[in-house]
mmCIF file with all atom_site columns, C-alpha atoms in Angstrom:
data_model
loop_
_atom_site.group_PDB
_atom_site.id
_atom_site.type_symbol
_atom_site.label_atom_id
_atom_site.label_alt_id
_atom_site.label_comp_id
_atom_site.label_asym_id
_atom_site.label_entity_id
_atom_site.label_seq_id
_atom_site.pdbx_PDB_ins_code
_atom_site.Cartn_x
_atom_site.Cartn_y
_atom_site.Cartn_z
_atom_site.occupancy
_atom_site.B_iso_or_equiv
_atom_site.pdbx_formal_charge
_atom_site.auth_seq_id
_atom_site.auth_comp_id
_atom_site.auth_asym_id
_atom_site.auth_atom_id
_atom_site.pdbx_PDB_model_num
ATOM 1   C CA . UNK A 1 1   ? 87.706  89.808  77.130 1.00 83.00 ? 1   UNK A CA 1
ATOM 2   C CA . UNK A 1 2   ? 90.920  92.183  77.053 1.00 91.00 ? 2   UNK A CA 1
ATOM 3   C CA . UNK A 1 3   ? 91.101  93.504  73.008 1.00 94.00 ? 3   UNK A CA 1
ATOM 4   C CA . UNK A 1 4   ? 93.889  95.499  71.957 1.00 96.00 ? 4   UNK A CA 1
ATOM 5   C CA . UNK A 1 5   ? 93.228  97.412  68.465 1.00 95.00 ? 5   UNK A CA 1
ATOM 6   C CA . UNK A 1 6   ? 96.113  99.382  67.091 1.00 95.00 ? 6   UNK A CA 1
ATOM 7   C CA . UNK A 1 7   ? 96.212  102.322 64.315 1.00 95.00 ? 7   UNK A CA 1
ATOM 8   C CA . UNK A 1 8   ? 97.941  104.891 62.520 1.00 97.00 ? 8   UNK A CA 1
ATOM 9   C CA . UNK A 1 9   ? 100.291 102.786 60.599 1.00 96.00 ? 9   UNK A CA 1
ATOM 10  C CA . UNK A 1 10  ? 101.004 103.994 56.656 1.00 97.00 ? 10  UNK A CA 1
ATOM 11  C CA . UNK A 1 11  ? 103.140 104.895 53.811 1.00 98.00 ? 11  UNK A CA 1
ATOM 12  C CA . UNK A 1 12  ? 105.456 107.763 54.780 1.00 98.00 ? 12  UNK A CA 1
ATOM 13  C CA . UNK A 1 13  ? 108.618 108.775 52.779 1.00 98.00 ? 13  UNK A CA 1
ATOM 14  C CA . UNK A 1 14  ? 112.219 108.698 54.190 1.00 98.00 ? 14  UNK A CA 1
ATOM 15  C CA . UNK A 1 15  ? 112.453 111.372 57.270 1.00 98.00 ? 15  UNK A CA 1
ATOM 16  C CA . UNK A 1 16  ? 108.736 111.340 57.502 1.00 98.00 ? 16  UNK A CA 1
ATOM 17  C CA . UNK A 1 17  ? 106.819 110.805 60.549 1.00 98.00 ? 17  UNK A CA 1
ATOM 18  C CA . UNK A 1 18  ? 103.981 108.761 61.685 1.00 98.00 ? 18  UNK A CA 1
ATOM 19  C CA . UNK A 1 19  ? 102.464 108.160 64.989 1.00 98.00 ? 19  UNK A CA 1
ATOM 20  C CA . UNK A 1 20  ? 100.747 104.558 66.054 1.00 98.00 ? 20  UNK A CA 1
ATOM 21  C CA . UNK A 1 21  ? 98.456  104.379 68.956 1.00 98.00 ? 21  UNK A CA 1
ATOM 22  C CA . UNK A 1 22  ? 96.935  101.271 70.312 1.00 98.00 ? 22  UNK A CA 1
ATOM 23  C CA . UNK A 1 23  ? 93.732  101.070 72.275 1.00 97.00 ? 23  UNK A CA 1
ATOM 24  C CA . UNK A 1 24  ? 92.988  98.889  75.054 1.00 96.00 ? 24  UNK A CA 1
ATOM 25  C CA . UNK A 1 25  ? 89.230  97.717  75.888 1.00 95.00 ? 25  UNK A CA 1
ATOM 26  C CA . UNK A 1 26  ? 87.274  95.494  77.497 1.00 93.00 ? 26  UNK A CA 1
ATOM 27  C CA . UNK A 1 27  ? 87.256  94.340  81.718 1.00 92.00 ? 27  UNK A CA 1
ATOM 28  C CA . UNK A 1 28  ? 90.380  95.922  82.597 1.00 93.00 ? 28  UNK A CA 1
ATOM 29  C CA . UNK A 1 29  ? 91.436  95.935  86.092 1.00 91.00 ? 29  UNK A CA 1
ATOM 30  C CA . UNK A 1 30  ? 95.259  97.407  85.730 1.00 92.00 ? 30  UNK A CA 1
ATOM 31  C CA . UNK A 1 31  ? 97.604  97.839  82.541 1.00 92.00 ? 31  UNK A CA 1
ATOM 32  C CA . UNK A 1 32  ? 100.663 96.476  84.144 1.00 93.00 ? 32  UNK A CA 1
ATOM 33  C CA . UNK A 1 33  ? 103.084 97.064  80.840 1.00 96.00 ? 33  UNK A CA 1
ATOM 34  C CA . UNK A 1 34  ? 102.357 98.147  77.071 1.00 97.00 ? 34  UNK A CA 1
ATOM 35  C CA . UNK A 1 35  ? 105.246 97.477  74.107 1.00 98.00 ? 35  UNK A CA 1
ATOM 36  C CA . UNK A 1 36  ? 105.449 98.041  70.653 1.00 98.00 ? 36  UNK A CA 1
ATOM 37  C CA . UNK A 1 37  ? 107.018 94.938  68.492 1.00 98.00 ? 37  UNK A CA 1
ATOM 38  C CA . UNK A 1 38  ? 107.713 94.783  65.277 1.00 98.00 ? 38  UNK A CA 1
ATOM 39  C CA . UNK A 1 39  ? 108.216 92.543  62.462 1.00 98.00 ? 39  UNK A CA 1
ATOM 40  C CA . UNK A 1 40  ? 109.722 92.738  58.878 1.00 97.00 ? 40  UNK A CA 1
ATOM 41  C CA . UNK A 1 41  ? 109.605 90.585  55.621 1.00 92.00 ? 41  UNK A CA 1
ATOM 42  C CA . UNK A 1 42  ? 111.593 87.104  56.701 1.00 95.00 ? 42  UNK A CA 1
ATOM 43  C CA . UNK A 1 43  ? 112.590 88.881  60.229 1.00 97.00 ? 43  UNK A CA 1
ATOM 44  C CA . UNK A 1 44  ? 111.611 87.508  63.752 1.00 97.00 ? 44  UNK A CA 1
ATOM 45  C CA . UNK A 1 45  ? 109.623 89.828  65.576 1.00 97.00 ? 45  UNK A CA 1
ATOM 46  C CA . UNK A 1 46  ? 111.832 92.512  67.802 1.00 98.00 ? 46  UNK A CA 1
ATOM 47  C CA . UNK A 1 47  ? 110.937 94.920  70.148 1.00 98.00 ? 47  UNK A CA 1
ATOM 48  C CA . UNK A 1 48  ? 110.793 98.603  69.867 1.00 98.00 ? 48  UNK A CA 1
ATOM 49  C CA . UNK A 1 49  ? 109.642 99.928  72.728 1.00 98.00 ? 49  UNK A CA 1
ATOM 50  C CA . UNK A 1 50  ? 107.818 99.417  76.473 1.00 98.00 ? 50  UNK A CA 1
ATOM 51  C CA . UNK A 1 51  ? 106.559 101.278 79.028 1.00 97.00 ? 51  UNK A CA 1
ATOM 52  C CA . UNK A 1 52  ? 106.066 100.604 82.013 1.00 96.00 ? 52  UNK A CA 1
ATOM 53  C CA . UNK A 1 53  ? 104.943 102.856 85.207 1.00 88.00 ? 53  UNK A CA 1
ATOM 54  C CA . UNK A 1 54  ? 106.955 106.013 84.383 1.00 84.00 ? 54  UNK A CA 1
ATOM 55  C CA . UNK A 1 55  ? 109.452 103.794 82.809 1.00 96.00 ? 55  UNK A CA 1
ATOM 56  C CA . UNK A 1 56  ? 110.823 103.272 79.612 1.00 98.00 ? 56  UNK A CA 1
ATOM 57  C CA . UNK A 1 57  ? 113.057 101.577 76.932 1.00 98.00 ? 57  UNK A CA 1
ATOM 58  C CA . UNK A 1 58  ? 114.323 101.452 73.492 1.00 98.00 ? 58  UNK A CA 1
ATOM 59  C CA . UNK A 1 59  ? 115.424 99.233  70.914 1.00 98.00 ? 59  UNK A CA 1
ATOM 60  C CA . UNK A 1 60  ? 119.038 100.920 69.834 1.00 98.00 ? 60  UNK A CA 1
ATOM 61  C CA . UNK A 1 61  ? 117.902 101.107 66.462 1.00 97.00 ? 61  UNK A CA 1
ATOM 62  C CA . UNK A 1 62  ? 114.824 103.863 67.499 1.00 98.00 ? 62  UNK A CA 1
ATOM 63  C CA . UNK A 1 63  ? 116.388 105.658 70.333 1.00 98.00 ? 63  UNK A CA 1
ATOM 64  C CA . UNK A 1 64  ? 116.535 109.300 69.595 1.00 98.00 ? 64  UNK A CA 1
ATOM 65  C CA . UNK A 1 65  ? 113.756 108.697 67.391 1.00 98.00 ? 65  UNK A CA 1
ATOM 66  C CA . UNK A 1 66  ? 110.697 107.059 68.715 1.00 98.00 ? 66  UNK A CA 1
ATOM 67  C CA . UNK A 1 67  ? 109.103 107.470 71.825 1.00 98.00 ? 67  UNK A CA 1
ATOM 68  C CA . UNK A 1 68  ? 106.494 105.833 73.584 1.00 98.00 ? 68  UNK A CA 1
ATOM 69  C CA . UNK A 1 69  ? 104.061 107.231 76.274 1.00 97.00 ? 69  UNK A CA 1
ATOM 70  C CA . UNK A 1 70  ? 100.572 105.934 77.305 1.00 96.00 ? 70  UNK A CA 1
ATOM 71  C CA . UNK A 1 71  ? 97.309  108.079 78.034 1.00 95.00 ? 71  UNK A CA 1
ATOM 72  C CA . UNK A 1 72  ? 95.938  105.726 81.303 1.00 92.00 ? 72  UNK A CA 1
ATOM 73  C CA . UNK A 1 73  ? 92.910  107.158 81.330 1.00 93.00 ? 73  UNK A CA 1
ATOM 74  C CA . UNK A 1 74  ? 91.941  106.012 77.786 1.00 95.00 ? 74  UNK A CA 1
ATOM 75  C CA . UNK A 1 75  ? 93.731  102.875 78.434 1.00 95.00 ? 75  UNK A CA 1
ATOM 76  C CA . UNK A 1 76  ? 95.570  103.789 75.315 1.00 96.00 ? 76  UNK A CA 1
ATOM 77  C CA . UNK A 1 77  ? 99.178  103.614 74.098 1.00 97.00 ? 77  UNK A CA 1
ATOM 78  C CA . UNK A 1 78  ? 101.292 105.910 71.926 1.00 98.00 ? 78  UNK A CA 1
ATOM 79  C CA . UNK A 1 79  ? 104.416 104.852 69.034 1.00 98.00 ? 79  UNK A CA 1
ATOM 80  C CA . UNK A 1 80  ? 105.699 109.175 68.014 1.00 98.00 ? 80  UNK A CA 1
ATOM 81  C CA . UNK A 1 81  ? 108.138 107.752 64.916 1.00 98.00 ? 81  UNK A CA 1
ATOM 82  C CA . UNK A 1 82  ? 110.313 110.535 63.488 1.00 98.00 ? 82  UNK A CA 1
ATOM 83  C CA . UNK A 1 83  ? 113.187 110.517 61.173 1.00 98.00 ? 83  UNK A CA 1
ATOM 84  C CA . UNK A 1 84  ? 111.770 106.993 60.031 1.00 98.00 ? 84  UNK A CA 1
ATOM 85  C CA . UNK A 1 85  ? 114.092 105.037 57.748 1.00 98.00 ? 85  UNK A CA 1
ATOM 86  C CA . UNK A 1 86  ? 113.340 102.528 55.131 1.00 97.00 ? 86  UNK A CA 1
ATOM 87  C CA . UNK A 1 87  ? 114.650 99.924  57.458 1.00 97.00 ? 87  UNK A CA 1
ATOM 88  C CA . UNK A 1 88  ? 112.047 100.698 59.985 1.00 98.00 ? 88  UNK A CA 1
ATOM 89  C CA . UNK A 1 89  ? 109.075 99.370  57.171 1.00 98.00 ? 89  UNK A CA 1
ATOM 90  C CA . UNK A 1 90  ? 107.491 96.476  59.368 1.00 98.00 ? 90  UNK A CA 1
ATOM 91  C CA . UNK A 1 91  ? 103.783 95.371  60.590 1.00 98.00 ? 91  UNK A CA 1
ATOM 92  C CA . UNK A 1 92  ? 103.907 96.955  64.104 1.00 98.00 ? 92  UNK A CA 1
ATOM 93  C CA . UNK A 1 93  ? 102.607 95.127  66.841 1.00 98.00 ? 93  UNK A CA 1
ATOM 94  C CA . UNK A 1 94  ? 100.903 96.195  70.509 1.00 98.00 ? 94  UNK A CA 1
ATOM 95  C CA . UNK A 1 95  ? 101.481 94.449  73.401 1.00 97.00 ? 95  UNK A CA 1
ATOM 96  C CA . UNK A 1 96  ? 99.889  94.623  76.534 1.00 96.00 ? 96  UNK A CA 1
ATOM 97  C CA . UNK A 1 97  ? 100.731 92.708  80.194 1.00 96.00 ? 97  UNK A CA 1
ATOM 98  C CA . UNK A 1 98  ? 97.423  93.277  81.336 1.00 95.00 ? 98  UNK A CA 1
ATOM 99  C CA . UNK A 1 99  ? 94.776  92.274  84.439 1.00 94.00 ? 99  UNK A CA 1
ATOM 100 C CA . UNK A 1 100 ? 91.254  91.713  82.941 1.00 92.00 ? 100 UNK A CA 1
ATOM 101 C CA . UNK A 1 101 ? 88.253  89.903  84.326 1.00 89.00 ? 101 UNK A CA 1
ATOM 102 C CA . UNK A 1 102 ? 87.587  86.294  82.640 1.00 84.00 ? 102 UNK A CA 1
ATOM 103 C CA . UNK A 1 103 ? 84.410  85.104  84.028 1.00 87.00 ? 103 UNK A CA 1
ATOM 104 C CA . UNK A 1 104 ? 84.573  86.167  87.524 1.00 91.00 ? 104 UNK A CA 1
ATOM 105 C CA . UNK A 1 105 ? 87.922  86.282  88.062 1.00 92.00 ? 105 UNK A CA 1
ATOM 106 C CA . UNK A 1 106 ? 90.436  88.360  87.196 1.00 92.00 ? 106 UNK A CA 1
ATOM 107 C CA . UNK A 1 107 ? 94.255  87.249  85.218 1.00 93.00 ? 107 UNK A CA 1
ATOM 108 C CA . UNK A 1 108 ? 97.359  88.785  83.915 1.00 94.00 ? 108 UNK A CA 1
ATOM 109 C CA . UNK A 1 109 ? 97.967  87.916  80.444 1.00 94.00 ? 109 UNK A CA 1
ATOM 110 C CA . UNK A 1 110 ? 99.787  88.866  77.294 1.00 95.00 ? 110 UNK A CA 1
ATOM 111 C CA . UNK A 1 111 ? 97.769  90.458  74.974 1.00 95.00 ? 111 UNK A CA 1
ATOM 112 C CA . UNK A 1 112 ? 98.811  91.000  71.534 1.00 97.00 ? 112 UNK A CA 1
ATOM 113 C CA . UNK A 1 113 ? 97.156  93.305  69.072 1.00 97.00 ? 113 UNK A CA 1
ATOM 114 C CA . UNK A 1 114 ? 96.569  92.463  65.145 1.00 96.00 ? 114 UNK A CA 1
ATOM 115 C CA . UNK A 1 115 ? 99.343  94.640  64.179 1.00 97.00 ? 115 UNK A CA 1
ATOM 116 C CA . UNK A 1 116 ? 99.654  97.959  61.827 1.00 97.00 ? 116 UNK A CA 1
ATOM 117 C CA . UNK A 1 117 ? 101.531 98.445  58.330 1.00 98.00 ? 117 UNK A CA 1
ATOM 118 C CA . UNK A 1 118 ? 104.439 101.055 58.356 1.00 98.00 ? 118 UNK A CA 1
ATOM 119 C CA . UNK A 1 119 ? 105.566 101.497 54.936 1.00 98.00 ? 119 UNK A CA 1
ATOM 120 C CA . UNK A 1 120 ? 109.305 103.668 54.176 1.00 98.00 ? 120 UNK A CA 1
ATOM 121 C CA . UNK A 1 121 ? 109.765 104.512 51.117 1.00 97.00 ? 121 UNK A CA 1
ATOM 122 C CA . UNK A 1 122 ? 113.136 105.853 50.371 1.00 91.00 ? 122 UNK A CA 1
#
């Protein structure tokens, strides 16, 4: 069974900086894609951020500010937020397209972290 377990969320004043990371374990065959999502108060849940390969892409919101990269050999994913806002204050969610063994086979599924707190104050 594929887990993904995020961290690193907080409370962080306007212009502060916080970085999320979001660890991947169990019978992993590949890590095809990771993403960040988030999710405010009353707000549908929008992505931030993926990675993919050597690839990458931002919300408009965070470019310039966040950046994503991934560590494959911990099977771990990175969220670097600078110059965070108030507006950026949202449960942060991982998100994996990932290949892990299920009995004895393996599938690509969507995994989904249980998200991580990022508090703004202004």
């Amino acid at each position: 069974q594929v887990q993904l377990v995020e961290s690193g969320g907080g409370l962080v004043q306007t212009g502060g900086s916080l970085r999320l990371s979001c660890a991947a374990s169990g019978s992993i065959s590949s890590i095809n894609a990771m993403a960040w999502y988030r999710q405010a108060p009353g707000k549908k849940r929008e992505l931030v951020a993926t990675i993919s390969g050597g690839n990458t892409n931002y919300a408009d919101s965070v470019k310039g500010r966040f950046t994503i990269s991934r560590d494959n050999a911990k099977n771990t994913v990175y969220l670097q937020m600078n110059s965070l806002k108030p507006e950026d204050t949202a449960v942060y969610y991982c998100n994996g397209i990932i290949t892990g063994l299920r009995g004895n086979y393996y599938y690509t599924d969507n995994y989904w972290g249980q998200g991580t707190q990022v508090i703004v104050s202004s």
